[in-house]
Amino acid sequence: MSAPAAPSAPDILSAEFADDPYSAYRIMREEHPLIWHEATQSYVISRYADVERAFKDPVFTSRNYDWQLEPVHGRTILQMDGREHSTHRNLVAPAFRGRELAERFVPVIRRNSAELVAAFAGDGEVELVGQYATRFPINVIVDMLGLPKSDHEHFHRWYTSIMGFLSNLSGDEQVAADGIRTRDEFAEYLIPIIAARRADPGDDLLSVLCTAEIDGHRMTDHEIKAFCSLLLTAGGETTDKAIASLMSNLVAHPDQLAAVRADRSLIPAAFAEALRLTPPVHMIMRQPSEDVELSGGVIEAGRTVTCLIGAANRDPGRFARPDEFDLHRDDLDQGRAYTAGANHTSFCLGRHFCVGALLARTELETGIADLLDAMEDIAFADGVPPPEHGVFTRAPSELRLTFTPTGGTR
């Protein structure tokens, strides 16, 4: 009797993949660790060791962002390498870490979360994505930049359009055109404001970016605009989806929800585990500067590599019980979960590690605590966890919850 045929390589643009990428990831890791995907003109990798190397090894560059990001954002720190990258990262990073973040922006985060939670805290039910998750990070970014909250709907539309452009793996021409139009609208809106902040800076993040200087170098107006565009999408979309996924995971595991309710210092651990199990971004691209050998074969210099974060984070060669949510797991390094040395791959790793990781952690710590303060006996309105949606980014598109109001927030 002949051996059964190995499963065929999954197609990341198929409907079956969109419905259940996790089963596809298992097949990829076990049978097809290196796939040439004709439609996206990229190699697809799925094993933890390969994705980790693609993020850390300098042979893997971010030159793919020249065509992937620049048309819609302009040139950002993600496209830079070497001294240029170090200089620009050092110009923006201080605002997103340590004392600067705590003193300048934590009050902004707390205020925006409290306002949104108060709007539904007495209702006993909430659609958490639409009423909280999609609004909270955008409100925070707009507030941090010192821009009018009345422009929220513009920002929400812009970041939705830009994320559509970035996740347009099938090459839809209308989606691409919408992204380019958004780029122009955003520049027309923000460039005059940048000029005004240079002339009369305040204590907001946009003023910080306008006045930051290292060795006589300052960011240009268009570099600041590009960074704000990147912040809008990277900080909005990912935090939005992280909130929905974390709350869905906690409600689906009442014992772990109870543990977090009793000890709020567990929120970062729960967030890190949700990032591992159900990451907001499932794939990131890289481009090697020379031929490189990974599991399954050789990738030629200059080819695009699609790194499957969602697959790497569930690799049984790296994590025990990889398909289970467990905030107490001992193989996820909590001490480094929000640093470039993290052992989940959801913030990338190495030199292009997400500059906003601590901002995201601070938003999640604040937001989840506020939600738990306002809501007891939280349950899924339909009795079951909602399905996830998306391929490039992924999370529940709706999260309908019932709860007993507590009568207030912190």
mmCIF file of C-alpha atoms in Angstrom:
data_model
loop_
_atom_site.group_PDB
_atom_site.id
_atom_site.type_symbol
_atom_site.label_atom_id
_atom_site.label_comp_id
_atom_site.label_asym_id
_atom_site.label_seq_id
_atom_site.Cartn_x
_atom_site.Cartn_y
_atom_site.Cartn_z
ATOM 1 C CA MET A 1 0.000 0.000 0.000
ATOM 2 C CA SER A 2 1.376 3.414 -0.923
ATOM 3 C CA ALA A 3 1.781 6.134 1.670
ATOM 4 C CA PRO A 4 -0.920 8.833 1.742
ATOM 5 C CA ALA A 5 -0.081 11.932 -0.286
ATOM 6 C CA ALA A 6 1.122 14.974 1.610
ATOM 7 C CA PRO A 7 -1.425 17.795 1.813
ATOM 8 C CA SER A 8 -1.069 20.356 -0.941
ATOM 9 C CA ALA A 9 0.384 23.728 -0.038
ATOM 10 C CA PRO A 10 -2.311 26.125 1.210
ATOM 11 C CA ASP A 11 -3.007 29.301 -0.753
ATOM 12 C CA ILE A 12 -2.898 32.388 1.497
ATOM 13 C CA LEU A 13 -5.407 34.147 -0.778
ATOM 14 C CA SER A 14 -7.982 31.334 -0.752
ATOM 15 C CA ALA A 15 -11.340 31.486 0.986
ATOM 16 C CA GLU A 16 -10.416 28.361 2.932
ATOM 17 C CA PHE A 17 -7.316 30.052 4.301
ATOM 18 C CA ALA A 18 -9.300 33.153 5.295
ATOM 19 C CA ASP A 19 -11.815 30.977 7.154
ATOM 20 C CA ASP A 20 -9.191 29.004 9.085
ATOM 21 C CA PRO A 21 -5.556 30.058 8.687
ATOM 22 C CA TYR A 22 -4.456 28.072 11.743
ATOM 23 C CA SER A 23 -5.108 24.690 10.112
ATOM 24 C CA ALA A 24 -3.257 25.933 7.041
ATOM 25 C CA TYR A 25 -0.352 27.090 9.201
ATOM 26 C CA ARG A 26 -0.024 23.574 10.628
ATOM 27 C CA ILE A 27 0.213 22.068 7.144
ATOM 28 C CA MET A 28 2.724 24.709 6.082
ATOM 29 C CA ARG A 29 5.013 24.187 9.077
ATOM 30 C CA GLU A 30 4.936 20.403 8.775
ATOM 31 C CA GLU A 31 4.874 19.831 5.003
ATOM 32 C CA HIS A 32 5.612 23.108 3.169
ATOM 33 C CA PRO A 33 7.907 25.353 5.230
ATOM 34 C CA LEU A 34 8.938 27.252 2.092
ATOM 35 C CA ILE A 35 6.320 28.024 -0.561
ATOM 36 C CA TRP A 36 6.620 30.111 -3.710
ATOM 37 C CA HIS A 37 3.323 32.021 -3.962
ATOM 38 C CA GLU A 38 2.844 33.171 -7.519
ATOM 39 C CA ALA A 39 -0.015 35.617 -6.936
ATOM 40 C CA THR A 40 1.940 37.716 -4.415
ATOM 41 C CA GLN A 41 5.313 37.004 -6.043
ATOM 42 C CA SER A 42 6.737 36.028 -2.674
ATOM 43 C CA TYR A 43 8.144 33.109 -0.734
ATOM 44 C CA VAL A 44 6.031 32.169 2.269
ATOM 45 C CA ILE A 45 7.715 30.933 5.466
ATOM 46 C CA SER A 46 5.957 29.597 8.546
ATOM 47 C CA ARG A 47 8.378 27.963 11.007
ATOM 48 C CA TYR A 48 9.387 29.932 14.086
ATOM 49 C CA ALA A 49 13.137 29.576 13.490
ATOM 50 C CA ASP A 50 12.820 30.887 9.933
ATOM 51 C CA VAL A 51 10.579 33.837 10.820
ATOM 52 C CA GLU A 52 12.838 34.720 13.752
ATOM 53 C CA ARG A 53 15.856 34.725 11.444
ATOM 54 C CA ALA A 54 14.069 36.842 8.837
ATOM 55 C CA PHE A 55 13.394 39.478 11.505
ATOM 56 C CA LYS A 56 16.843 39.395 13.140
ATOM 57 C CA ASP A 57 19.426 38.548 10.472
ATOM 58 C CA PRO A 58 20.732 41.706 8.727
ATOM 59 C CA VAL A 59 20.713 39.845 5.399
ATOM 60 C CA PHE A 60 16.935 40.306 5.469
ATOM 61 C CA THR A 61 16.209 43.933 4.620
ATOM 62 C CA SER A 62 12.996 45.965 4.673
ATOM 63 C CA ARG A 63 13.425 47.142 1.073
ATOM 64 C CA ASN A 64 10.070 45.566 0.258
ATOM 65 C CA TYR A 65 8.547 48.575 2.030
ATOM 66 C CA ASP A 66 9.740 50.774 -0.838
ATOM 67 C CA TRP A 67 6.827 49.438 -2.885
ATOM 68 C CA GLN A 68 4.610 48.190 -0.074
ATOM 69 C CA LEU A 69 4.504 51.261 2.200
ATOM 70 C CA GLU A 70 6.047 54.269 0.493
ATOM 71 C CA PRO A 71 3.293 54.812 -2.084
ATOM 72 C CA VAL A 72 0.756 55.395 0.696
ATOM 73 C CA HIS A 73 2.833 56.619 3.691
ATOM 74 C CA GLY A 74 5.839 58.248 2.118
ATOM 75 C CA ARG A 75 9.293 57.214 3.328
ATOM 76 C CA THR A 76 9.262 56.018 6.948
ATOM 77 C CA ILE A 77 11.779 54.596 9.404
ATOM 78 C CA LEU A 78 10.697 51.112 8.293
ATOM 79 C CA GLN A 79 12.402 51.681 4.934
ATOM 80 C CA MET A 80 15.650 52.881 6.502
ATOM 81 C CA ASP A 81 18.755 50.939 7.474
ATOM 82 C CA GLY A 82 22.077 51.654 9.159
ATOM 83 C CA ARG A 83 22.856 55.106 10.505
ATOM 84 C CA GLU A 84 19.832 56.702 8.858
ATOM 85 C CA HIS A 85 17.518 54.240 10.596
ATOM 86 C CA SER A 86 19.261 54.684 13.961
ATOM 87 C CA THR A 87 19.062 58.483 13.743
ATOM 88 C CA HIS A 88 15.376 58.585 12.841
ATOM 89 C CA ARG A 89 14.447 55.939 15.392
ATOM 90 C CA ASN A 90 16.263 57.896 18.095
ATOM 91 C CA LEU A 91 14.350 61.009 17.093
ATOM 92 C CA VAL A 92 10.943 59.416 17.636
ATOM 93 C CA ALA A 93 11.529 56.637 20.189
ATOM 94 C CA PRO A 94 11.869 58.740 23.383
ATOM 95 C CA ALA A 95 8.222 59.792 23.181
ATOM 96 C CA PHE A 96 7.136 56.146 23.325
ATOM 97 C CA ARG A 97 9.076 54.816 26.279
ATOM 98 C CA GLY A 98 9.748 55.284 29.959
ATOM 99 C CA ARG A 99 9.320 58.612 31.668
ATOM 100 C CA GLU A 100 8.243 60.562 28.589
ATOM 101 C CA LEU A 101 5.397 58.160 27.892
ATOM 102 C CA ALA A 102 4.318 58.064 31.534
ATOM 103 C CA GLU A 103 4.383 61.791 32.173
ATOM 104 C CA ARG A 104 3.179 63.139 28.863
ATOM 105 C CA PHE A 105 0.749 60.607 27.448
ATOM 106 C CA VAL A 106 -0.590 58.241 30.142
ATOM 107 C CA PRO A 107 -3.143 60.892 31.222
ATOM 108 C CA VAL A 108 -4.258 61.120 27.577
ATOM 109 C CA ILE A 109 -4.702 57.337 27.429
ATOM 110 C CA ARG A 110 -6.655 57.209 30.672
ATOM 111 C CA ARG A 111 -8.939 60.077 29.707
ATOM 112 C CA ASN A 112 -9.851 58.603 26.336
ATOM 113 C CA SER A 113 -10.512 55.126 27.698
ATOM 114 C CA ALA A 114 -12.670 56.428 30.544
ATOM 115 C CA GLU A 115 -14.772 58.550 28.188
ATOM 116 C CA LEU A 116 -15.551 55.623 25.901
ATOM 117 C CA VAL A 117 -16.305 53.159 28.704
ATOM 118 C CA ALA A 118 -18.604 55.651 30.448
ATOM 119 C CA ALA A 119 -20.754 55.834 27.308
ATOM 120 C CA PHE A 120 -21.918 52.197 27.659
ATOM 121 C CA ALA A 121 -21.027 51.255 31.244
ATOM 122 C CA GLY A 122 -24.644 51.296 32.421
ATOM 123 C CA ASP A 123 -26.166 49.480 29.440
ATOM 124 C CA GLY A 124 -25.476 45.849 30.343
ATOM 125 C CA GLU A 125 -24.432 45.061 26.781
ATOM 126 C CA VAL A 126 -21.853 46.367 24.320
ATOM 127 C CA GLU A 127 -20.494 45.701 20.855
ATOM 128 C CA LEU A 128 -16.941 46.202 21.998
ATOM 129 C CA VAL A 129 -15.283 46.560 18.590
ATOM 130 C CA GLY A 130 -17.476 49.386 17.321
ATOM 131 C CA GLN A 131 -18.093 51.117 20.640
ATOM 132 C CA TYR A 132 -14.609 50.881 22.104
ATOM 133 C CA ALA A 133 -11.793 49.005 20.343
ATOM 134 C CA THR A 134 -11.800 50.851 17.005
ATOM 135 C CA ARG A 135 -12.199 54.236 18.665
ATOM 136 C CA PHE A 136 -9.851 54.089 21.644
ATOM 137 C CA PRO A 137 -6.443 53.916 19.896
ATOM 138 C CA ILE A 138 -7.424 56.434 17.213
ATOM 139 C CA ASN A 139 -8.711 58.874 19.834
ATOM 140 C CA VAL A 140 -5.452 58.452 21.753
ATOM 141 C CA ILE A 141 -3.286 59.095 18.680
ATOM 142 C CA VAL A 142 -5.305 62.144 17.627
ATOM 143 C CA ASP A 143 -5.122 63.473 21.189
ATOM 144 C CA MET A 144 -1.388 62.744 21.505
ATOM 145 C CA LEU A 145 -0.727 64.627 18.274
ATOM 146 C CA GLY A 146 -2.721 67.596 19.580
ATOM 147 C CA LEU A 147 -5.282 67.419 16.777
ATOM 148 C CA PRO A 148 -9.029 68.135 17.076
ATOM 149 C CA LYS A 149 -11.054 65.148 18.222
ATOM 150 C CA SER A 150 -13.786 66.432 15.903
ATOM 151 C CA ASP A 151 -11.581 65.097 13.082
ATOM 152 C CA HIS A 152 -11.841 61.537 14.430
ATOM 153 C CA GLU A 153 -14.067 60.360 11.599
ATOM 154 C CA HIS A 154 -11.540 61.625 9.036
ATOM 155 C CA PHE A 155 -8.773 59.726 10.821
ATOM 156 C CA HIS A 156 -10.866 56.579 11.082
ATOM 157 C CA ARG A 157 -11.601 56.719 7.345
ATOM 158 C CA TRP A 158 -7.960 57.420 6.512
ATOM 159 C CA TYR A 159 -6.558 54.569 8.576
ATOM 160 C CA THR A 160 -9.182 52.162 7.187
ATOM 161 C CA SER A 161 -8.204 53.147 3.651
ATOM 162 C CA ILE A 162 -4.458 52.874 4.323
ATOM 163 C CA MET A 163 -4.841 49.460 5.973
ATOM 164 C CA GLY A 164 -6.857 48.361 2.966
ATOM 165 C CA PHE A 165 -3.949 49.406 0.738
ATOM 166 C CA LEU A 166 -1.373 47.603 2.883
ATOM 167 C CA SER A 167 -3.382 44.377 3.087
ATOM 168 C CA ASN A 168 -4.348 44.399 -0.602
ATOM 169 C CA LEU A 169 -2.627 41.088 -1.373
ATOM 170 C CA SER A 170 -4.917 40.403 -4.334
ATOM 171 C CA GLY A 171 -4.055 43.719 -6.028
ATOM 172 C CA ASP A 172 -7.546 45.247 -6.181
ATOM 173 C CA GLU A 173 -7.171 48.445 -8.243
ATOM 174 C CA GLN A 174 -9.926 50.387 -6.441
ATOM 175 C CA VAL A 175 -8.427 49.638 -3.025
ATOM 176 C CA ALA A 176 -5.034 50.802 -4.288
ATOM 177 C CA ALA A 177 -6.525 54.010 -5.712
ATOM 178 C CA ASP A 178 -8.329 54.750 -2.431
ATOM 179 C CA GLY A 179 -5.036 54.407 -0.572
ATOM 180 C CA ILE A 180 -3.233 56.836 -2.888
ATOM 181 C CA ARG A 181 -6.062 59.354 -2.566
ATOM 182 C CA THR A 182 -5.879 59.054 1.220
ATOM 183 C CA ARG A 183 -2.125 59.740 1.106
ATOM 184 C CA ASP A 184 -2.787 63.033 -0.682
ATOM 185 C CA GLU A 185 -5.682 64.011 1.596
ATOM 186 C CA PHE A 186 -3.640 63.292 4.713
ATOM 187 C CA ALA A 187 -0.700 65.359 3.460
ATOM 188 C CA GLU A 188 -2.974 68.263 2.558
ATOM 189 C CA TYR A 189 -4.446 68.122 6.075
ATOM 190 C CA LEU A 190 -1.267 67.654 8.117
ATOM 191 C CA ILE A 191 1.560 69.551 6.377
ATOM 192 C CA PRO A 192 0.126 73.024 7.231
ATOM 193 C CA ILE A 193 -0.352 71.917 10.849
ATOM 194 C CA ILE A 194 3.267 70.733 10.999
ATOM 195 C CA ALA A 195 4.420 74.144 9.738
ATOM 196 C CA ALA A 196 2.353 75.858 12.444
ATOM 197 C CA ARG A 197 3.782 73.603 15.198
ATOM 198 C CA ARG A 198 7.330 74.358 14.056
ATOM 199 C CA ALA A 199 6.579 78.062 14.424
ATOM 200 C CA ASP A 200 4.757 77.703 17.744
ATOM 201 C CA PRO A 201 5.379 74.303 19.396
ATOM 202 C CA GLY A 202 3.288 73.023 22.270
ATOM 203 C CA ASP A 203 3.612 69.950 24.501
ATOM 204 C CA ASP A 204 1.925 67.513 22.113
ATOM 205 C CA LEU A 205 3.599 64.662 20.199
ATOM 206 C CA LEU A 206 3.493 66.513 16.874
ATOM 207 C CA SER A 207 5.438 69.387 18.444
ATOM 208 C CA VAL A 208 7.926 66.892 19.904
ATOM 209 C CA LEU A 209 8.507 65.461 16.431
ATOM 210 C CA CYS A 210 8.871 68.947 14.955
ATOM 211 C CA THR A 211 11.504 70.032 17.477
ATOM 212 C CA ALA A 212 13.415 66.744 18.032
ATOM 213 C CA GLU A 213 17.068 67.038 16.999
ATOM 214 C CA ILE A 214 20.097 64.724 16.995
ATOM 215 C CA ASP A 215 23.531 65.989 15.880
ATOM 216 C CA GLY A 216 21.886 68.861 14.049
ATOM 217 C CA HIS A 217 19.454 66.612 12.200
ATOM 218 C CA ARG A 218 15.702 67.194 12.322
ATOM 219 C CA MET A 219 12.911 65.398 10.531
ATOM 220 C CA THR A 220 11.510 67.117 7.461
ATOM 221 C CA ASP A 221 7.828 68.008 7.188
ATOM 222 C CA HIS A 222 7.218 65.020 4.915
ATOM 223 C CA GLU A 223 9.125 62.653 7.217
ATOM 224 C CA ILE A 224 6.935 63.777 10.116
ATOM 225 C CA LYS A 225 3.824 63.358 7.988
ATOM 226 C CA ALA A 226 4.979 59.858 6.975
ATOM 227 C CA PHE A 227 5.623 58.895 10.604
ATOM 228 C CA CYS A 228 2.177 60.159 11.658
ATOM 229 C CA SER A 229 0.588 58.188 8.823
ATOM 230 C CA LEU A 230 2.472 55.091 9.982
ATOM 231 C CA LEU A 231 1.487 55.735 13.602
ATOM 232 C CA LEU A 232 -2.146 56.110 12.608
ATOM 233 C CA THR A 233 -2.267 52.691 10.963
ATOM 234 C CA ALA A 234 0.259 50.702 12.984
ATOM 235 C CA GLY A 235 -0.912 52.166 16.287
ATOM 236 C CA GLY A 236 -4.602 52.197 15.412
ATOM 237 C CA GLU A 237 -5.284 48.965 13.572
ATOM 238 C CA THR A 238 -3.082 46.733 15.700
ATOM 239 C CA THR A 239 -4.252 48.045 19.081
ATOM 240 C CA ASP A 240 -7.854 47.927 17.913
ATOM 241 C CA LYS A 241 -7.531 44.246 17.021
ATOM 242 C CA ALA A 242 -5.423 43.438 20.091
ATOM 243 C CA ILE A 243 -8.159 44.730 22.419
ATOM 244 C CA ALA A 244 -10.856 42.689 20.681
ATOM 245 C CA SER A 245 -8.738 39.532 20.605
ATOM 246 C CA LEU A 246 -7.589 39.800 24.213
ATOM 247 C CA MET A 247 -11.100 40.356 25.552
ATOM 248 C CA SER A 248 -12.441 37.505 23.424
ATOM 249 C CA ASN A 249 -9.724 35.177 24.719
ATOM 250 C CA LEU A 250 -10.359 36.168 28.338
ATOM 251 C CA VAL A 251 -14.144 35.788 28.128
ATOM 252 C CA ALA A 252 -13.627 32.378 26.488
ATOM 253 C CA HIS A 253 -11.490 31.339 29.496
ATOM 254 C CA PRO A 254 -13.435 32.400 32.611
ATOM 255 C CA ASP A 255 -10.789 31.120 35.039
ATOM 256 C CA GLN A 256 -8.135 33.299 33.434
ATOM 257 C CA LEU A 257 -10.533 36.253 33.246
ATOM 258 C CA ALA A 258 -11.141 35.824 36.986
ATOM 259 C CA ALA A 259 -7.389 35.737 37.607
ATOM 260 C CA VAL A 260 -6.880 39.003 35.725
ATOM 261 C CA ARG A 261 -9.834 40.599 37.489
ATOM 262 C CA ALA A 262 -8.318 39.678 40.839
ATOM 263 C CA ASP A 263 -4.786 40.743 39.907
ATOM 264 C CA ARG A 264 -4.522 43.505 37.305
ATOM 265 C CA SER A 265 -0.737 43.055 37.153
ATOM 266 C CA LEU A 266 -1.520 39.979 35.019
ATOM 267 C CA ILE A 267 -2.853 42.137 32.160
ATOM 268 C CA PRO A 268 0.561 42.418 30.416
ATOM 269 C CA ALA A 269 0.961 38.624 30.590
ATOM 270 C CA ALA A 270 -2.525 38.122 29.153
ATOM 271 C CA PHE A 271 -1.783 40.647 26.406
ATOM 272 C CA ALA A 272 1.503 38.928 25.524
ATOM 273 C CA GLU A 273 -0.240 35.549 25.312
ATOM 274 C CA ALA A 274 -2.995 37.003 23.112
ATOM 275 C CA LEU A 275 -0.300 38.510 20.873
ATOM 276 C CA ARG A 276 1.242 35.054 20.551
ATOM 277 C CA LEU A 277 -1.962 33.076 20.001
ATOM 278 C CA THR A 278 -4.068 35.565 18.038
ATOM 279 C CA PRO A 279 -1.749 38.316 16.736
ATOM 280 C CA PRO A 280 -3.332 41.431 15.189
ATOM 281 C CA VAL A 281 -0.914 41.238 12.230
ATOM 282 C CA HIS A 282 -0.464 37.777 10.722
ATOM 283 C CA MET A 283 2.163 38.473 8.086
ATOM 284 C CA ILE A 284 5.100 40.825 7.574
ATOM 285 C CA MET A 285 7.360 40.952 4.520
ATOM 286 C CA ARG A 286 11.139 41.080 4.188
ATOM 287 C CA GLN A 287 13.621 40.992 1.298
ATOM 288 C CA PRO A 288 17.076 39.313 1.508
ATOM 289 C CA SER A 289 20.067 41.137 0.072
ATOM 290 C CA GLU A 290 21.735 37.853 -0.891
ATOM 291 C CA ASP A 291 20.733 34.237 -1.412
ATOM 292 C CA VAL A 292 19.756 32.654 1.900
ATOM 293 C CA GLU A 293 18.899 29.087 2.900
ATOM 294 C CA LEU A 294 15.925 28.415 5.160
ATOM 295 C CA SER A 295 13.866 25.314 5.923
ATOM 296 C CA GLY A 296 12.832 23.851 2.608
ATOM 297 C CA GLY A 297 15.278 25.535 0.265
ATOM 298 C CA VAL A 298 17.009 28.685 -0.885
ATOM 299 C CA ILE A 299 15.485 32.144 -1.288
ATOM 300 C CA GLU A 300 17.154 34.228 -3.964
ATOM 301 C CA ALA A 301 18.464 37.724 -3.278
ATOM 302 C CA GLY A 302 15.876 40.421 -3.913
ATOM 303 C CA ARG A 303 12.846 38.132 -3.617
ATOM 304 C CA THR A 304 10.028 39.103 -1.266
ATOM 305 C CA VAL A 305 9.531 36.852 1.759
ATOM 306 C CA THR A 306 6.144 36.725 3.497
ATOM 307 C CA CYS A 307 6.791 35.879 7.159
ATOM 308 C CA LEU A 308 3.765 34.253 8.777
ATOM 309 C CA ILE A 309 3.687 35.583 12.334
ATOM 310 C CA GLY A 310 0.460 33.725 13.025
ATOM 311 C CA ALA A 311 2.142 30.424 12.122
ATOM 312 C CA ALA A 312 5.467 31.048 13.865
ATOM 313 C CA ASN A 313 3.738 31.930 17.135
ATOM 314 C CA ARG A 314 2.016 28.521 17.167
ATOM 315 C CA ASP A 315 5.050 26.444 16.228
ATOM 316 C CA PRO A 316 5.100 23.398 18.562
ATOM 317 C CA GLY A 317 8.865 23.367 18.188
ATOM 318 C CA ARG A 318 8.913 26.642 20.154
ATOM 319 C CA PHE A 319 5.817 26.632 22.383
ATOM 320 C CA ALA A 320 4.146 23.850 24.348
ATOM 321 C CA ARG A 321 0.413 23.449 23.699
ATOM 322 C CA PRO A 322 0.713 26.202 21.079
ATOM 323 C CA ASP A 323 -2.989 26.341 20.210
ATOM 324 C CA GLU A 324 -4.089 26.988 23.811
ATOM 325 C CA PHE A 325 -4.525 30.352 25.505
ATOM 326 C CA ASP A 326 -2.594 30.285 28.768
ATOM 327 C CA LEU A 327 -1.451 33.545 30.336
ATOM 328 C CA HIS A 328 0.526 31.529 32.897
ATOM 329 C CA ARG A 329 2.665 29.657 30.340
ATOM 330 C CA ASP A 330 6.334 29.462 31.259
ATOM 331 C CA ASP A 331 7.713 29.368 27.695
ATOM 332 C CA LEU A 332 6.689 32.946 26.856
ATOM 333 C CA ASP A 333 9.310 35.308 28.259
ATOM 334 C CA GLN A 334 7.270 37.955 30.090
ATOM 335 C CA GLY A 335 10.354 39.944 31.046
ATOM 336 C CA ARG A 336 11.112 40.622 27.388
ATOM 337 C CA ALA A 337 7.616 40.443 25.854
ATOM 338 C CA TYR A 338 7.623 44.146 24.984
ATOM 339 C CA THR A 339 11.243 44.434 23.893
ATOM 340 C CA ALA A 340 13.289 43.628 20.791
ATOM 341 C CA GLY A 341 14.279 40.394 22.529
ATOM 342 C CA ALA A 342 10.703 39.064 22.806
ATOM 343 C CA ASN A 343 10.205 35.410 21.915
ATOM 344 C CA HIS A 344 6.829 35.928 20.289
ATOM 345 C CA THR A 345 7.104 37.506 16.848
ATOM 346 C CA SER A 346 4.088 39.830 16.888
ATOM 347 C CA PHE A 347 6.089 43.056 17.297
ATOM 348 C CA CYS A 348 8.777 41.797 14.895
ATOM 349 C CA LEU A 349 12.247 41.393 16.396
ATOM 350 C CA GLY A 350 15.649 43.028 16.225
ATOM 351 C CA ARG A 351 16.311 46.476 14.787
ATOM 352 C CA HIS A 352 12.813 46.940 13.337
ATOM 353 C CA PHE A 353 11.040 45.948 16.560
ATOM 354 C CA CYS A 354 7.837 47.960 16.946
ATOM 355 C CA VAL A 355 8.664 51.376 18.410
ATOM 356 C CA GLY A 356 5.134 51.607 19.854
ATOM 357 C CA ALA A 357 5.191 48.339 21.820
ATOM 358 C CA LEU A 358 5.191 50.053 25.215
ATOM 359 C CA LEU A 359 2.470 52.450 24.074
ATOM 360 C CA ALA A 360 0.354 49.441 23.076
ATOM 361 C CA ARG A 361 1.019 47.762 26.413
ATOM 362 C CA THR A 362 0.053 50.943 28.272
ATOM 363 C CA GLU A 363 -3.162 51.282 26.259
ATOM 364 C CA LEU A 364 -4.084 47.629 26.893
ATOM 365 C CA GLU A 365 -3.284 47.847 30.616
ATOM 366 C CA THR A 366 -5.463 50.932 30.922
ATOM 367 C CA GLY A 367 -8.256 49.777 28.657
ATOM 368 C CA ILE A 368 -8.697 46.249 30.015
ATOM 369 C CA ALA A 369 -8.607 47.531 33.601
ATOM 370 C CA ASP A 370 -11.280 50.129 32.796
ATOM 371 C CA LEU A 371 -13.472 47.503 31.130
ATOM 372 C CA LEU A 372 -13.160 45.104 34.067
ATOM 373 C CA ASP A 373 -13.920 47.922 36.526
ATOM 374 C CA ALA A 374 -17.145 48.713 34.674
ATOM 375 C CA MET A 375 -18.296 45.187 33.786
ATOM 376 C CA GLU A 376 -18.941 42.045 35.858
ATOM 377 C CA ASP A 377 -20.311 38.661 34.769
ATOM 378 C CA ILE A 378 -19.045 39.255 31.228
ATOM 379 C CA ALA A 379 -20.322 36.754 28.659
ATOM 380 C CA PHE A 380 -20.627 36.419 24.903
ATOM 381 C CA ALA A 381 -24.039 37.695 23.825
ATOM 382 C CA ASP A 382 -24.444 34.709 21.463
ATOM 383 C CA GLY A 383 -22.987 32.247 23.946
ATOM 384 C CA VAL A 384 -19.908 31.473 21.851
ATOM 385 C CA PRO A 385 -16.730 33.333 20.884
ATOM 386 C CA PRO A 386 -17.124 35.353 17.680
ATOM 387 C CA PRO A 387 -15.201 34.302 14.551
ATOM 388 C CA GLU A 388 -12.049 36.111 13.503
ATOM 389 C CA HIS A 389 -11.887 37.898 10.157
ATOM 390 C CA GLY A 390 -8.987 38.989 7.984
ATOM 391 C CA VAL A 391 -5.823 37.599 6.422
ATOM 392 C CA PHE A 392 -3.107 40.266 6.649
ATOM 393 C CA THR A 393 -4.585 41.536 9.910
ATOM 394 C CA ARG A 394 -7.057 39.431 11.863
ATOM 395 C CA ALA A 395 -9.439 39.689 14.827
ATOM 396 C CA PRO A 396 -13.168 39.490 15.569
ATOM 397 C CA SER A 397 -14.986 42.122 13.508
ATOM 398 C CA GLU A 398 -17.667 42.250 16.210
ATOM 399 C CA LEU A 399 -17.546 41.364 19.897
ATOM 400 C CA ARG A 400 -21.011 41.460 21.448
ATOM 401 C CA LEU A 401 -20.886 41.080 25.212
ATOM 402 C CA THR A 402 -23.419 41.112 28.022
ATOM 403 C CA PHE A 403 -22.427 42.144 31.524
ATOM 404 C CA THR A 404 -23.624 43.347 34.882
ATOM 405 C CA PRO A 405 -22.827 47.046 35.341
ATOM 406 C CA THR A 406 -20.772 47.808 38.419
ATOM 407 C CA GLY A 407 -21.991 51.379 38.704
ATOM 408 C CA GLY A 408 -18.798 53.100 37.696
ATOM 409 C CA THR A 409 -15.228 53.022 36.435
ATOM 410 C CA ARG A 410 -11.946 53.866 38.132
#
